[in-house]
XYZ file of C-alpha atoms in Angstrom:
437
model
C 92.693 9.281 170.078
C 92.783 12.959 171.038
C 91.544 15.597 168.804
C 94.735 16.994 168.347
C 95.997 13.784 166.709
C 92.703 13.463 164.502
C 93.178 16.538 163.231
C 96.618 15.720 162.272
C 95.535 12.950 160.363
C 92.439 14.822 158.713
C 95.406 17.051 157.472
C 97.424 14.247 155.695
C 93.819 12.306 154.609
C 93.194 16.083 152.544
C 95.834 15.686 150.963
C 95.735 12.290 150.079
C 92.291 12.988 148.578
C 93.258 16.095 146.879
C 96.295 13.820 144.800
C 94.423 11.635 144.125
C 91.229 12.811 142.784
C 90.561 15.797 140.477
C 88.698 18.248 143.088
C 90.317 21.640 144.821
C 91.760 20.692 148.125
C 90.500 24.383 149.299
C 87.043 22.709 149.191
C 88.040 19.907 151.204
C 89.823 22.329 153.271
C 86.532 24.327 154.494
C 84.331 21.217 154.612
C 86.989 19.771 157.135
C 87.287 23.213 158.720
C 83.698 22.807 159.724
C 83.614 19.483 160.658
C 86.514 19.266 162.454
C 85.804 22.958 164.508
C 81.763 23.004 164.774
C 80.839 19.063 165.060
C 83.767 17.800 166.809
C 85.408 20.689 168.948
C 82.597 22.427 169.809
C 83.258 25.804 167.766
C 80.859 27.947 166.734
C 80.413 29.017 163.195
C 81.480 32.801 163.778
C 84.602 31.079 165.020
C 85.512 29.327 161.686
C 85.237 32.630 159.803
C 87.441 33.773 162.043
C 89.822 31.361 160.826
C 89.105 32.286 157.133
C 92.542 34.597 156.045
C 90.716 37.663 154.542
C 93.669 39.413 154.913
C 95.333 36.666 152.330
C 92.360 36.566 150.565
C 92.679 40.538 149.944
C 96.216 40.206 149.185
C 96.345 37.480 146.420
C 93.282 38.788 145.035
C 94.488 42.353 144.715
C 97.984 41.743 143.332
C 96.927 39.189 140.817
C 93.875 41.310 139.742
C 96.971 44.157 138.988
C 99.148 41.768 137.256
C 96.839 40.588 135.187
C 96.233 44.144 133.923
C 100.323 44.439 133.931
C 100.304 41.034 132.018
C 97.722 41.879 129.240
C 98.504 44.868 128.489
C 102.532 44.133 127.495
C 104.525 45.250 130.466
C 106.032 42.137 132.264
C 107.123 41.353 128.803
C 108.808 44.495 128.640
C 110.507 44.418 131.683
C 112.356 41.333 131.305
C 113.469 42.438 128.020
C 114.632 45.377 129.352
C 116.440 42.713 132.328
C 117.808 40.471 129.819
C 119.561 43.445 128.575
C 120.514 44.493 132.050
C 122.719 40.931 132.566
C 123.798 41.089 128.958
C 121.685 37.801 127.560
C 123.264 36.022 130.309
C 119.623 34.555 131.137
C 121.880 32.080 133.871
C 121.977 35.281 135.837
C 118.430 36.004 135.538
C 117.481 33.483 138.509
C 120.194 35.170 140.793
C 119.383 38.471 139.916
C 115.925 37.616 142.069
C 117.330 35.966 144.554
C 119.575 38.849 145.299
C 116.674 41.403 144.924
C 114.300 38.952 147.953
C 117.781 39.321 149.990
C 117.983 42.644 149.431
C 114.802 43.894 149.968
C 114.013 41.467 153.176
C 117.076 42.468 154.919
C 116.392 46.419 154.709
C 113.065 45.591 156.454
C 110.633 44.858 153.758
C 108.616 42.478 154.769
C 108.549 38.588 153.198
C 105.224 39.298 152.138
C 105.744 42.721 150.318
C 108.872 41.633 148.667
C 107.437 38.091 147.344
C 104.027 39.885 146.321
C 106.161 42.744 144.140
C 108.905 39.570 142.791
C 106.919 37.190 142.038
C 104.177 38.132 139.255
C 107.665 39.469 136.769
C 109.968 37.214 138.440
C 107.579 33.930 136.975
C 106.853 35.977 133.738
C 110.671 36.131 132.568
C 110.951 32.370 133.710
C 108.207 31.843 131.029
C 109.355 34.688 128.513
C 112.795 32.595 128.328
C 112.348 29.366 129.277
C 113.595 29.095 132.894
C 112.135 26.441 134.750
C 109.524 28.928 136.667
C 109.753 26.065 139.946
C 113.477 26.846 140.077
C 112.967 30.551 139.525
C 110.298 30.741 142.406
C 112.554 28.533 144.459
C 115.605 31.007 143.758
C 113.139 34.302 144.683
C 112.121 33.031 148.259
C 115.003 31.501 149.275
C 116.202 35.261 148.599
C 113.689 36.444 150.525
C 114.303 33.806 153.635
C 118.277 35.030 153.140
C 117.513 38.447 154.551
C 114.531 37.617 156.770
C 116.937 37.666 159.835
C 118.195 40.655 159.349
C 118.372 43.035 162.421
C 116.179 44.897 160.119
C 113.363 42.345 159.211
C 110.366 41.030 161.096
C 111.813 37.948 161.733
C 115.369 38.806 163.294
C 113.670 41.533 165.445
C 110.802 38.604 166.554
C 113.773 36.552 167.331
C 116.536 38.709 169.180
C 113.572 40.091 170.953
C 112.402 37.073 172.310
C 116.194 36.016 173.231
C 116.450 39.517 175.243
C 113.435 39.265 177.011
C 114.363 35.628 178.220
C 118.002 36.781 179.118
C 119.444 34.264 176.300
C 122.889 34.876 175.190
C 122.124 35.083 171.302
C 124.377 37.438 168.248
C 121.815 39.489 166.102
C 124.854 39.501 163.557
C 125.434 35.810 163.884
C 121.891 34.848 163.240
C 121.594 37.245 160.251
C 124.969 35.545 159.108
C 124.369 32.193 159.876
C 120.562 31.879 157.909
C 122.099 33.863 154.784
C 125.186 31.559 153.941
C 123.064 28.247 154.599
C 119.922 30.053 152.478
C 123.155 30.907 149.418
C 124.454 27.140 150.121
C 120.647 25.849 149.370
C 120.270 28.445 146.564
C 123.287 27.181 144.778
C 122.003 23.551 145.262
C 118.529 24.149 143.708
C 120.054 26.210 141.072
C 122.396 23.342 139.965
C 119.387 20.509 140.761
C 117.503 22.531 138.084
C 119.635 23.252 135.316
C 120.676 26.629 135.668
C 124.291 25.826 134.360
C 122.976 24.983 130.821
C 122.173 28.909 130.619
C 125.222 29.938 131.163
C 125.981 28.558 127.707
C 127.407 30.996 125.485
C 125.028 29.955 122.487
C 122.147 30.330 124.956
C 123.837 34.250 125.484
C 124.363 35.011 122.123
C 120.670 33.767 121.179
C 119.009 35.405 123.686
C 120.846 38.839 123.308
C 119.705 38.734 119.654
C 116.136 38.095 120.369
C 115.784 40.865 122.772
C 117.711 43.696 120.901
C 115.847 42.597 117.784
C 112.611 43.321 119.517
C 113.334 46.859 121.876
C 112.606 49.676 120.198
C 111.298 52.220 122.708
C 108.786 54.938 121.841
C 107.085 56.996 124.190
C 104.662 58.171 120.893
C 103.287 54.811 120.381
C 99.995 54.571 120.882
C 98.484 51.533 122.031
C 95.755 50.074 119.659
C 93.432 47.018 121.458
C 92.316 45.904 117.530
C 95.925 46.066 116.615
C 97.434 42.001 116.544
C 100.276 43.066 114.122
C 102.795 42.519 116.846
C 104.385 45.911 115.819
C 104.321 47.495 119.485
C 105.478 44.525 121.309
C 108.723 45.012 122.930
C 107.694 49.165 123.088
C 107.196 51.779 126.022
C 103.709 53.074 125.009
C 102.308 55.243 126.977
C 99.923 52.921 128.713
C 102.555 50.488 129.755
C 104.598 53.741 130.991
C 101.631 54.576 133.266
C 101.333 51.354 134.147
C 105.296 50.914 135.316
C 104.146 53.689 137.687
C 101.551 52.498 138.916
C 104.081 49.301 139.664
C 106.098 51.963 141.363
C 103.427 53.080 143.056
C 102.615 50.435 144.156
C 105.756 49.472 145.829
C 105.936 52.904 147.262
C 102.689 52.588 149.216
C 103.472 49.125 150.249
C 106.749 49.623 151.329
C 107.373 53.341 152.238
C 103.977 53.900 153.911
C 102.204 50.281 154.542
C 99.596 50.290 152.737
C 98.023 46.564 152.531
C 99.542 45.501 149.514
C 96.172 43.730 148.544
C 94.012 46.896 148.705
C 97.016 48.911 146.800
C 96.837 46.296 144.316
C 93.211 46.873 143.928
C 93.205 50.626 143.594
C 96.536 50.738 141.112
C 94.848 48.125 139.047
C 91.682 50.121 139.279
C 93.141 53.102 138.124
C 94.691 51.205 135.180
C 91.334 49.394 134.162
C 89.644 52.984 134.183
C 92.417 54.837 131.413
C 91.793 51.983 128.968
C 88.843 49.980 129.869
C 88.137 48.909 126.427
C 91.055 46.676 127.240
C 90.308 44.987 130.489
C 87.951 42.175 128.426
C 89.166 38.816 130.663
C 90.950 40.875 133.226
C 88.771 38.899 136.167
C 88.400 35.759 134.441
C 92.681 35.177 133.662
C 92.883 35.312 137.417
C 93.823 32.187 139.242
C 90.576 31.873 141.310
C 91.139 28.287 141.981
C 94.305 28.570 143.439
C 93.312 31.581 145.673
C 90.241 28.920 146.413
C 92.395 26.276 147.567
C 94.760 28.143 149.486
C 92.066 29.962 151.486
C 90.443 26.659 152.071
C 93.714 24.936 153.496
C 94.693 27.797 155.864
C 91.178 28.618 157.536
C 91.960 24.971 158.364
C 95.086 25.259 159.973
C 93.294 28.147 161.764
C 91.139 26.073 162.901
C 93.813 23.716 164.098
C 95.412 26.421 165.845
C 91.966 27.252 167.562
C 91.823 23.645 169.176
C 95.052 23.741 170.363
C 97.080 21.687 168.089
C 99.939 24.061 167.056
C 100.477 24.360 171.025
C 100.258 20.742 171.482
C 103.050 20.151 168.998
C 105.333 22.777 170.082
C 104.935 21.139 173.810
C 105.947 18.101 172.871
C 109.724 19.903 172.980
C 109.401 21.119 176.354
C 109.610 17.168 177.280
C 112.463 16.089 175.512
C 115.881 15.555 178.027
C 118.759 15.549 175.341
C 119.187 19.036 174.205
C 120.752 18.140 170.799
C 117.790 16.171 170.136
C 115.464 18.139 171.367
C 116.880 20.975 169.084
C 116.396 18.793 166.063
C 112.733 17.796 167.265
C 112.200 21.961 167.812
C 113.685 22.469 164.085
C 111.370 19.544 162.333
C 108.229 21.048 164.312
C 109.092 24.362 162.959
C 109.618 22.995 159.348
C 106.526 21.368 159.451
C 103.975 24.306 161.312
C 105.526 26.873 159.086
C 104.733 25.536 156.477
C 101.021 26.236 157.065
C 100.970 28.392 159.545
C 102.727 31.651 160.495
C 106.432 31.631 160.439
C 105.898 35.050 162.583
C 103.873 33.422 164.888
C 105.807 30.403 165.633
C 108.993 32.309 166.072
C 107.367 33.920 168.940
C 106.040 31.159 170.279
C 108.741 28.564 169.901
C 111.461 30.841 172.189
C 109.753 30.307 175.246
C 109.238 26.639 174.953
C 112.942 25.974 173.519
C 114.381 28.089 176.839
C 115.457 24.296 178.520
C 117.826 23.967 175.287
C 119.171 27.548 175.050
C 120.491 27.438 178.911
C 121.875 23.911 178.047
C 125.902 25.049 178.148
C 126.744 22.118 176.456
C 125.048 23.415 173.047
C 125.375 26.932 171.379
C 122.486 28.811 171.755
C 123.162 30.993 168.708
C 123.390 27.264 166.917
C 120.216 26.021 168.466
C 118.080 29.480 167.484
C 120.089 29.450 163.786
C 118.339 25.858 163.178
C 114.926 26.719 164.488
C 115.077 29.912 162.740
C 116.273 28.545 159.012
C 114.269 25.448 159.286
C 110.976 27.785 160.206
C 111.203 29.770 157.684
C 112.751 28.193 154.742
C 109.784 26.023 154.257
C 107.976 29.276 153.539
C 108.156 27.790 149.642
C 104.903 25.735 150.931
C 102.166 26.500 148.607
C 100.330 26.894 151.784
C 102.015 30.021 152.912
C 101.429 33.422 151.495
C 104.765 32.963 149.778
C 104.603 30.196 147.845
C 100.593 31.010 147.344
C 101.989 34.329 145.226
C 103.980 31.534 143.468
C 101.159 29.709 142.453
C 99.149 32.351 141.575
C 101.375 33.818 139.214
C 102.657 30.420 137.861
C 102.890 30.822 133.934
C 104.291 27.684 131.109
C 102.727 25.386 133.270
C 99.376 23.831 134.112
C 98.984 24.832 137.748
C 97.880 21.655 139.497
C 100.987 20.666 137.632
C 102.735 23.265 139.015
C 100.626 23.106 142.759
C 102.166 19.318 142.922
C 105.725 19.820 142.036
C 105.919 23.089 144.244
C 104.424 20.538 147.168
C 106.942 17.951 146.472
C 109.718 20.844 146.373
C 108.248 22.087 149.632
C 108.017 18.527 151.045
C 111.943 17.876 150.536
C 112.642 21.201 152.036
C 111.171 20.513 155.247
C 112.720 16.819 155.021
C 115.636 17.836 154.481
C 115.931 21.768 155.476
C 115.675 21.376 159.593
C 118.292 18.422 159.635
C 120.660 20.293 157.481
C 120.247 23.401 160.029
C 120.423 20.964 162.809
C 123.673 19.084 161.750
C 125.261 22.425 160.880
C 124.440 24.834 163.525
C 123.775 22.574 166.525
C 126.175 19.191 165.939
C 129.206 20.687 163.849
C 128.777 23.994 165.049
C 130.409 27.129 162.763
C 133.571 28.624 162.843
C 132.246 31.784 164.186
C 129.987 30.938 167.544
């Protein structure tokens, strides 16, 4: 048995063990990274450390630190009530607003990670507040993020179009964006219906939530936050501290999107400022952060990093090059993209797969834009996986559901996306084809 096959089998065993035993799968990931990297493949310990996702750790810790403060002082509840008023109490529109916000942010060039980091805490808090299925809300948000991901302005679109240009392959940035966007809307409709979203359009639900929201909204900028006051009188009100918290969230967005400041460090900085403004109010903030989730995600990603170092990712992508049937090769490439991207970098995979897929893209019997649309959609829609950065942000902000339960449901959902998504994209874009090319 080759090292590559053994490493993949070990990865599958990790999930089986994590599903059967009450142990954090991140711990298994760290141990597996050492065994497979050092004892089996001969990597040095320093190389194992280099696979640790320090960037992801700081991102998760920084953003969840800030939003632990934001949630504790009631600002997210305030935002959710204002948002419900904006849609006139129609809770059925809220998941679609999150979808639209995610799509708009990414389509204008905002990174998918930044979009998910900004919107996940708010989306899942709103879901908890108004009894919307948190998994549905998270999926709608990340599908929206994917929908805008292949805009000519976004990194995914830039990479795919740039690689197609460099290989002198026929393509259309506009059609790539249109194809992936429309399919994402279709998938979002299915998710919304399957998770019972239609029931939120009932009139009694609208009146109930409108009445509840209006009764609790009372904006008073002169209200002084009192940490000892448990009467609930300040609930739903804009106090001075919540006002500064809103400014802090806006500052986070400006720093991350306008000046490319790392979202994690920006989160720590803004959170620290809010912490120092009212230090006595922050008891229990660090304890409320989702450390088990952070450990789980970083452990698994470390193991995946080791897999990349020993050539497992390259081994899987090279399987594409040896196929003679372009239609089946496109299906294989789409599924490999879905599987790999659910654990590893979508950006890195997109850059690697196009040169390997040149024989498919040059075949005149298949549509090159159809093939590249299929691979692009398959590689990005699976970013809901709890082991991708976007999926990890959902895990870190889950509310109203046990985190282990949310992890299992998100894992099942991502498995369904991996199984169905690539095949659906291949069927529509490669086999059937779109009317516009």
